[in-house]
Short mmCIF file of C-alpha atoms and ligand atoms in Angstrom, two decimals:
data_model
loop_
_atom_site.label_atom_id
_atom_site.label_comp_id
_atom_site.label_asym_id
_atom_site.label_seq_id
_atom_site.Cartn_x
_atom_site.Cartn_y
_atom_site.Cartn_z
CA MET O 1 164.78 97.34 118.59
CA ASP O 2 164.56 95.04 115.54
CA THR O 3 161.13 93.99 114.78
CA LYS O 4 161.01 90.56 113.23
CA ILE O 5 158.29 90.11 110.60
CA ILE O 6 157.02 86.60 109.81
CA LYS O 7 154.41 85.62 107.19
CA VAL O 8 151.94 82.85 107.87
CA ASN O 9 149.14 81.48 105.76
CA SER O 10 146.14 82.04 108.20
CA GLU O 11 144.23 79.12 106.62
CA MET O 12 147.05 76.63 106.83
CA PHE O 13 150.11 76.91 109.03
CA GLU O 14 152.21 74.64 111.24
CA ASP O 15 152.48 75.11 114.98
CA SER O 16 156.25 75.46 114.56
CA GLU O 17 155.84 78.64 112.53
CA ILE O 18 154.61 80.55 115.53
CA GLU O 19 156.85 78.95 118.08
CA GLU O 20 159.19 81.93 118.33
CA ALA O 21 156.19 84.21 118.75
CA CYS O 22 155.05 82.06 121.73
CA GLU O 23 158.52 82.22 123.27
CA ILE O 24 158.48 86.04 122.98
CA LEU O 25 155.07 86.27 124.72
CA LYS O 26 156.25 83.98 127.48
CA LYS O 27 159.19 86.34 128.20
CA ASN O 28 157.00 89.38 128.42
CA GLY O 29 157.81 90.54 124.90
CA LEU O 30 155.28 91.98 122.36
CA VAL O 31 153.82 90.32 119.26
CA ALA O 32 151.40 91.89 116.85
CA PHE O 33 149.03 89.30 115.33
CA PRO O 34 145.94 89.14 113.12
CA THR O 35 142.43 88.64 114.55
CA GLU O 36 139.18 88.51 112.67
CA THR O 37 138.44 92.20 113.60
CA VAL O 38 141.70 94.11 113.46
CA TYR O 39 145.42 93.32 114.22
CA GLY O 40 146.20 93.16 117.95
CA LEU O 41 149.37 94.12 119.83
CA GLY O 42 149.80 91.23 122.23
CA GLY O 43 151.56 90.81 125.58
CA ASP O 44 151.02 88.71 128.70
CA ALA O 45 147.92 90.00 130.38
CA MET O 46 148.88 88.68 133.75
CA HIS O 47 152.23 90.45 133.91
CA LYS O 48 152.37 94.15 134.39
CA GLU O 49 155.77 94.36 132.72
CA ALA O 50 154.15 93.31 129.47
CA SER O 51 151.20 95.76 129.75
CA ALA O 52 153.65 98.62 130.54
CA LYS O 53 155.44 97.85 127.25
CA ILE O 54 152.13 97.80 125.35
CA TYR O 55 151.18 101.20 126.61
CA ALA O 56 154.66 102.58 125.73
CA ALA O 57 154.74 101.18 122.19
CA LYS O 58 151.29 102.51 121.36
CA GLY O 59 151.77 105.84 123.15
CA ARG O 60 148.46 104.98 124.90
CA PRO O 61 147.26 106.61 128.16
CA SER O 62 147.63 103.98 130.83
CA ASP O 63 144.03 104.62 132.14
CA ASN O 64 142.75 102.99 128.96
CA PRO O 65 142.33 99.28 129.79
CA LEU O 66 143.27 96.39 127.56
CA ILE O 67 141.15 93.42 126.33
CA VAL O 68 142.32 89.95 127.50
CA HIS O 69 142.18 87.37 124.72
CA ILE O 70 141.61 83.70 125.61
CA SER O 71 141.21 80.57 123.61
CA ASP O 72 138.90 78.45 125.87
CA ARG O 73 136.23 79.20 128.39
CA GLU O 74 138.13 77.38 131.15
CA SER O 75 140.43 80.38 131.24
CA LEU O 76 137.61 82.55 132.52
CA LYS O 77 137.96 81.16 136.02
CA ASP O 78 141.36 82.90 136.29
CA ILE O 79 140.11 86.18 135.02
CA ALA O 80 136.37 86.78 135.76
CA LYS O 81 135.13 86.82 139.34
CA GLU O 82 131.59 85.76 138.28
CA VAL O 83 130.07 84.73 134.94
CA PRO O 84 126.37 85.72 134.82
CA GLN O 85 123.91 83.54 133.09
CA LYS O 86 123.29 86.17 130.30
CA ALA O 87 127.06 86.14 129.59
CA VAL O 88 126.98 82.33 129.23
CA LYS O 89 124.17 82.71 126.67
CA LEU O 90 126.07 85.42 124.77
CA MET O 91 129.27 83.33 124.70
CA ASP O 92 127.33 80.27 123.48
CA ALA O 93 126.03 82.42 120.56
CA PHE O 94 129.01 84.57 119.63
CA TRP O 95 132.20 83.03 120.89
CA PRO O 96 134.72 82.58 119.41
CA GLY O 97 134.14 85.75 117.47
CA PRO O 98 134.03 89.58 117.47
CA MET O 99 132.38 90.15 120.87
CA THR O 100 134.13 91.38 124.02
CA LEU O 101 132.52 90.95 127.45
CA ILE O 102 133.16 93.05 130.53
CA PHE O 103 133.26 91.06 133.81
CA LYS O 104 134.19 91.83 137.37
CA LYS O 105 137.87 90.85 137.66
CA THR O 106 139.69 88.34 139.87
CA ASP O 107 142.61 89.41 142.04
CA LYS O 108 144.96 87.62 139.60
CA VAL O 109 144.35 90.14 136.87
CA PRO O 110 146.74 93.14 137.39
CA TYR O 111 145.31 96.63 137.51
CA SER O 112 147.88 97.65 134.92
CA THR O 113 145.88 95.46 132.46
CA THR O 114 142.52 96.93 133.47
CA GLY O 115 143.66 100.57 133.68
CA GLY O 116 142.86 100.56 137.38
CA LEU O 117 139.31 99.28 136.99
CA ASP O 118 137.71 96.45 139.02
CA THR O 119 136.30 95.06 135.77
CA VAL O 120 138.13 93.22 132.92
CA ALA O 121 137.40 92.96 129.22
CA VAL O 122 137.62 89.44 127.81
CA ARG O 123 137.41 88.17 124.17
CA MET O 124 137.75 84.79 122.52
CA PRO O 125 138.81 85.57 118.94
CA SER O 126 137.95 83.13 116.09
CA HIS O 127 141.06 83.87 113.92
CA PRO O 128 143.07 80.71 113.62
CA VAL O 129 146.37 82.46 114.13
CA ALA O 130 145.13 84.31 117.18
CA ARG O 131 143.67 81.12 118.75
CA GLU O 132 146.71 79.03 118.19
CA LEU O 133 149.04 81.84 119.53
CA ILE O 134 147.00 81.94 122.78
CA SER O 135 146.72 78.18 123.25
CA GLN O 136 150.27 77.28 122.24
CA SER O 137 151.86 79.93 124.41
CA GLY O 138 149.61 79.19 127.31
CA VAL O 139 149.51 83.04 127.73
CA TYR O 140 146.27 85.06 128.21
CA ILE O 141 147.10 87.73 125.72
CA ALA O 142 146.25 91.47 126.44
CA ALA O 143 145.84 93.01 123.04
CA PRO O 144 144.74 96.47 122.09
CA SER O 145 144.54 97.28 118.34
CA ALA O 146 148.11 97.34 117.03
CA ASN O 147 148.15 100.95 115.98
CA THR O 148 149.73 104.11 117.41
CA SER O 149 147.15 105.60 119.77
CA GLY O 150 144.74 107.83 117.91
CA ARG O 151 145.48 106.38 114.47
CA PRO O 152 143.04 104.07 112.53
CA SER O 153 143.23 100.49 113.66
CA PRO O 154 145.30 98.19 111.46
CA THR O 155 143.59 95.84 109.13
CA LYS O 156 146.78 94.61 107.35
CA ALA O 157 150.32 93.86 108.54
CA GLU O 158 151.54 96.91 106.50
CA HIS O 159 149.57 99.19 108.86
CA VAL O 160 151.21 97.66 111.89
CA ILE O 161 154.64 97.99 110.30
CA GLU O 162 153.91 101.62 109.56
CA ASP O 163 153.04 102.37 113.23
CA LEU O 164 155.03 99.96 115.37
CA SER O 165 158.13 98.82 113.43
CA GLY O 166 161.14 99.17 115.77
CA LYS O 167 158.96 99.32 118.84
CA ILE O 168 157.92 95.64 119.33
CA ASP O 169 159.50 92.30 119.01
CA MET O 170 157.57 90.68 116.23
CA ILE O 171 154.75 91.12 113.80
CA ILE O 172 152.96 88.03 112.39
CA ASP O 173 151.63 88.90 108.92
CA GLY O 174 148.55 86.82 108.32
CA GLY O 175 147.16 88.90 105.52
CA SER O 176 144.13 91.21 105.58
CA VAL O 177 141.56 90.73 108.32
CA GLY O 178 137.97 89.81 107.58
CA ILE O 179 135.82 92.29 109.47
CA GLY O 180 137.87 95.49 109.70
CA LEU O 181 136.16 97.04 112.74
CA GLU O 182 136.96 96.33 116.37
CA SER O 183 134.78 93.88 118.39
CA THR O 184 131.45 94.86 119.93
CA ILE O 185 131.98 95.48 123.64
CA VAL O 186 129.12 94.39 126.00
CA ASP O 187 129.23 95.00 129.76
CA VAL O 188 127.65 92.03 131.42
CA SER O 189 128.68 93.02 134.92
CA GLU O 190 125.22 94.51 135.58
CA GLU O 191 121.71 93.00 135.26
CA VAL O 192 120.90 94.51 131.82
CA PRO O 193 123.84 94.14 129.32
CA VAL O 194 125.15 97.43 127.92
CA ILE O 195 126.91 98.00 124.66
CA LEU O 196 129.97 100.08 125.25
CA ARG O 197 131.28 100.00 121.68
CA PRO O 198 129.23 99.11 118.60
CA GLY O 199 130.63 96.55 116.24
CA TYR O 200 129.93 93.56 113.93
CA ILE O 201 127.65 91.92 116.53
CA THR O 202 124.73 94.33 116.56
CA LYS O 203 122.25 95.27 119.25
CA SER O 204 119.47 93.28 117.69
CA MET O 205 121.71 90.12 117.40
CA LEU O 206 122.41 90.48 121.15
CA GLU O 207 118.76 91.06 121.96
CA ASP O 208 117.75 87.89 120.11
CA ILE O 209 119.75 86.04 122.69
CA VAL O 210 119.29 87.82 126.04
CA GLY O 211 116.28 90.20 125.66
CA GLU O 212 116.83 93.85 126.68
CA VAL O 213 120.22 95.39 125.83
CA LYS O 214 121.11 99.06 126.49
CA VAL O 215 123.57 101.27 124.65
CA ASP O 216 125.98 103.41 126.68
CA PRO O 217 124.67 106.97 126.10
CA ALA O 218 128.24 108.15 125.70
CA ILE O 219 128.62 106.26 122.51
CA VAL O 220 129.37 108.73 119.99
CA GLY O 221 126.45 109.91 117.95
CA GLU O 222 126.40 112.92 115.80
CA THR O 223 127.30 115.43 118.42
CA PRO O 224 129.66 114.71 121.26
CA LYS O 225 127.59 114.44 124.51
CA LYS O 226 128.92 116.65 127.25
CA ASN O 227 128.85 115.62 130.84
CA ILE O 228 128.47 111.92 129.98
CA VAL O 229 131.50 109.80 130.83
CA ALA O 230 132.03 106.85 128.45
CA LYS O 231 132.06 103.51 130.34
CA ALA O 232 134.68 102.24 127.95
CA PRO O 233 137.52 104.67 128.69
CA GLY O 234 138.87 104.29 125.18
CA MET O 235 135.63 105.71 123.65
CA LYS O 236 136.41 109.18 125.02
CA TYR O 237 139.57 109.69 122.98
CA ARG O 238 139.82 111.16 119.44
CA HIS O 239 140.32 108.12 117.33
CA TYR O 240 140.81 106.67 113.86
CA ALA O 241 141.66 110.10 112.64
CA PRO O 242 143.53 110.94 109.43
CA LYS O 243 145.84 113.99 109.61
CA GLY O 244 143.71 116.05 107.20
CA ASP O 245 140.55 117.94 108.10
CA MET O 246 137.68 115.54 107.46
CA THR O 247 133.99 116.38 106.86
CA ILE O 248 131.10 113.95 106.41
CA VAL O 249 128.27 115.11 104.12
CA GLU O 250 124.78 113.59 104.70
CA GLY O 251 121.72 113.85 102.48
CA SER O 252 120.32 112.57 99.21
CA ARG O 253 122.77 111.15 96.77
CA GLU O 254 122.60 114.12 94.31
CA ASP O 255 122.74 116.77 97.07
CA VAL O 256 125.75 115.06 98.68
CA ALA O 257 127.63 114.90 95.36
CA SER O 258 126.97 118.48 94.45
CA LYS O 259 127.87 119.78 97.94
CA ILE O 260 131.10 117.81 98.01
CA ASN O 261 131.92 119.02 94.49
CA GLU O 262 131.38 122.63 95.67
CA LEU O 263 133.48 122.27 98.84
CA ALA O 264 136.27 120.44 97.01
CA LYS O 265 136.52 123.00 94.28
CA GLN O 266 136.69 125.77 96.81
CA LYS O 267 139.66 124.15 98.53
CA ILE O 268 141.46 123.19 95.35
CA ASP O 269 141.18 126.80 94.20
CA GLU O 270 142.90 127.81 97.42
CA GLY O 271 145.71 125.52 96.48
CA CYS O 272 144.93 122.72 98.99
CA LYS O 273 145.18 118.96 98.50
CA VAL O 274 141.68 117.46 98.52
CA ALA O 275 140.49 113.82 98.73
CA ILE O 276 136.94 112.36 98.48
CA ILE O 277 135.76 109.20 100.21
CA ALA O 278 133.08 107.78 97.91
CA THR O 279 131.75 104.32 97.09
CA ASP O 280 131.80 102.05 93.99
CA GLU O 281 128.35 103.29 93.09
CA THR O 282 128.99 106.99 93.42
CA LYS O 283 132.60 107.59 92.63
CA GLU O 284 131.97 108.83 89.06
CA GLU O 285 129.95 111.77 90.43
CA TYR O 286 132.95 113.63 91.82
CA LYS O 287 134.81 116.07 89.57
CA TYR O 288 137.57 117.43 91.87
CA GLY O 289 140.31 116.05 94.07
CA ILE O 290 141.52 112.53 94.47
CA VAL O 291 138.48 110.26 94.57
CA LYS O 292 138.74 106.96 96.44
CA SER O 293 136.06 104.26 96.80
CA ILE O 294 135.74 102.66 100.21
CA GLY O 295 133.71 99.65 98.91
CA SER O 296 130.29 98.83 97.57
CA ARG O 297 127.06 100.13 99.11
CA LYS O 298 125.57 96.75 98.28
CA THR O 299 127.69 95.05 100.93
CA GLU O 300 128.15 96.87 104.23
CA GLY O 301 130.94 94.30 104.97
CA SER O 302 133.14 95.67 102.17
CA ILE O 303 132.68 99.26 103.60
CA ALA O 304 133.63 98.10 107.11
CA ALA O 305 136.57 96.10 105.69
CA GLY O 306 137.86 99.09 103.68
CA LEU O 307 137.28 101.91 106.16
CA TYR O 308 140.57 101.99 108.07
CA ASP O 309 142.67 101.33 105.00
CA ILE O 310 141.14 104.33 103.24
CA LEU O 311 141.61 106.57 106.27
CA ARG O 312 145.25 105.65 106.28
CA ASP O 313 145.41 106.29 102.57
CA MET O 314 144.33 109.86 103.18
CA ASP O 315 147.58 110.36 104.99
CA HIS O 316 149.64 108.69 102.32
CA ILE O 317 148.06 111.02 99.75
CA GLY O 318 148.71 113.92 102.04
CA ALA O 319 145.08 115.08 101.87
CA GLN O 320 144.60 118.40 103.68
CA TYR O 321 140.84 118.29 103.27
CA ILE O 322 138.72 115.13 103.08
CA TYR O 323 135.07 114.94 102.20
CA ALA O 324 133.24 111.74 102.88
CA GLU O 325 129.82 110.32 102.09
CA SER O 326 127.77 109.05 105.00
CA PHE O 327 126.19 105.64 105.60
CA SER O 328 122.84 104.56 107.06
CA ASP O 329 122.74 103.90 110.76
CA ASP O 330 121.19 100.44 110.79
CA ARG O 331 123.00 97.13 111.23
CA LEU O 332 126.72 97.36 110.56
CA GLY O 333 126.23 100.94 109.35
CA GLY O 334 125.93 102.08 112.95
CA ALA O 335 129.39 100.80 113.78
CA ILE O 336 130.78 102.23 110.51
CA MET O 337 129.31 105.65 111.20
CA ASN O 338 130.47 105.56 114.84
CA ARG O 339 134.06 105.31 113.63
CA MET O 340 133.70 107.82 110.78
CA ILE O 341 132.18 110.46 112.97
CA LYS O 342 135.05 110.16 115.43
CA ALA O 343 137.61 110.25 112.56
CA ALA O 344 135.94 113.49 111.39
CA GLY O 345 136.01 114.97 114.85
CA HIS O 346 132.19 115.21 114.70
CA HIS O 347 132.30 117.41 111.63
CA LEU O 348 129.01 116.54 109.79
CA ILE O 349 127.13 118.67 107.28
CA HIS O 350 123.40 117.98 106.31
CA VAL O 351 122.37 118.98 102.82
O1 TXA I 401 138.42 93.74 118.11
C1 TXA I 401 139.03 94.18 119.12
O2 TXA I 401 138.44 94.29 120.24
C2 TXA I 401 140.54 94.41 119.02
C3 TXA I 401 141.26 93.06 118.71
C4 TXA I 401 142.75 93.27 118.65
O3 TXA I 401 140.81 92.13 119.60
N1 TXA I 401 141.05 95.03 120.20
C5 TXA I 401 140.71 96.34 120.49
O4 TXA I 401 141.36 96.80 121.72
O5 TXA I 401 140.02 97.07 119.91
P1 TXA I 401 141.52 98.38 122.05
O6 TXA I 401 142.39 98.34 123.23
O7 TXA I 401 141.93 99.08 120.87
O8 TXA I 401 140.08 98.75 122.52
C6 TXA I 401 139.66 98.27 123.79
C7 TXA I 401 138.47 99.08 124.25
C8 TXA I 401 138.84 100.43 124.77
O9 TXA I 401 137.84 101.43 124.34
C9 TXA I 401 138.78 100.22 126.30
O10 TXA I 401 138.54 101.48 126.90
C10 TXA I 401 137.69 99.23 126.45
O11 TXA I 401 137.83 98.35 125.35
N2 TXA I 401 137.78 98.45 127.69
C11 TXA I 401 138.74 97.59 128.05
N3 TXA I 401 138.55 97.17 129.31
C12 TXA I 401 137.47 97.75 129.68
C13 TXA I 401 136.72 97.68 130.96
N4 TXA I 401 137.10 96.93 131.96
N5 TXA I 401 135.57 98.46 131.07
C14 TXA I 401 135.19 99.21 130.07
N6 TXA I 401 135.82 99.31 128.88
C15 TXA I 401 136.96 98.59 128.71
MG1 MG I 402 142.11 100.68 119.58
#
């Protein structure tokens, strides 16, 4: 299949520029598009033909449900069986934006979209291209991240092209996304809201609005928790992973640098290709391997925005061994570490 790539200026574009994309969606085709979090791979959420194509293009297991993207709250009546009061408060505070809510689903939503579950994930994105695509097509857009299953999520059109070119109808290139991590997922189908995936909207931001919020115990911490099944099916899969063997080193700045230098030298002496994931503040401290800065420690946002790009870079470099610094667990750092630990297959060293 030929994948058509169109460029749009996300800040300023005409309706006509995305007309063809809307036509594709209406005919159950697939269009990748930018959102404020990561690029999504969109298809009609209410038609199982489209969701079947999404699973095939991504190589994704079909028990892993999709998020339905809407552009106005009216649409919820077709999708959510009930909208609890706490959900209304959260929507008032964070929609449109990087928060996905889990509701009990209506009969109209096909099980192919929800991976067989009686609940459905819904998000109202704030990105102008995403919003216009939904409203102009009149399609509720099912959209997982537009990457091959298991690879880092795409934060630029180039990443989507790398993974999905030839497999989908169109890619809308709207430049780099702003946030760079997927939306926070909150289950509001029970009395106390539960975070199923950490993201830009943090636990304390949610608690400011609705009081007590729980975190799904299956959310990946340092060690994988056995016998606990993640409520978001996608959280159980190995994710975001570069091809090389990745290790995160945690400890004081000096200890981390000397441990990474030691490990890197060892592997280089064995003839292996080594890369280091450092930050603007620390990159000078590494003596071996290819050193890449992920962003500045002064702005967590730059680290989040650079994470997936650098993980993909590791593959372009052909890194066989990757050593990464770690980040503090508070605020956005929690969401960053959640992705990094998964990328490293839980391989963490304390020094
Ligand atoms: O920021 C985002 O959310 C991006 C952009 C494109 O909007 N989308 C995204 O979709 O990250 P995806 O498919 O890569 O991740 C969706 C996650 C998966 O972990 C899935 O298991 C979970 O949401 N999920 C979807 N529906 C669910 C449901 N009914 N109950 C629990 N988890 C659900
Ligand atoms: Mg994904």
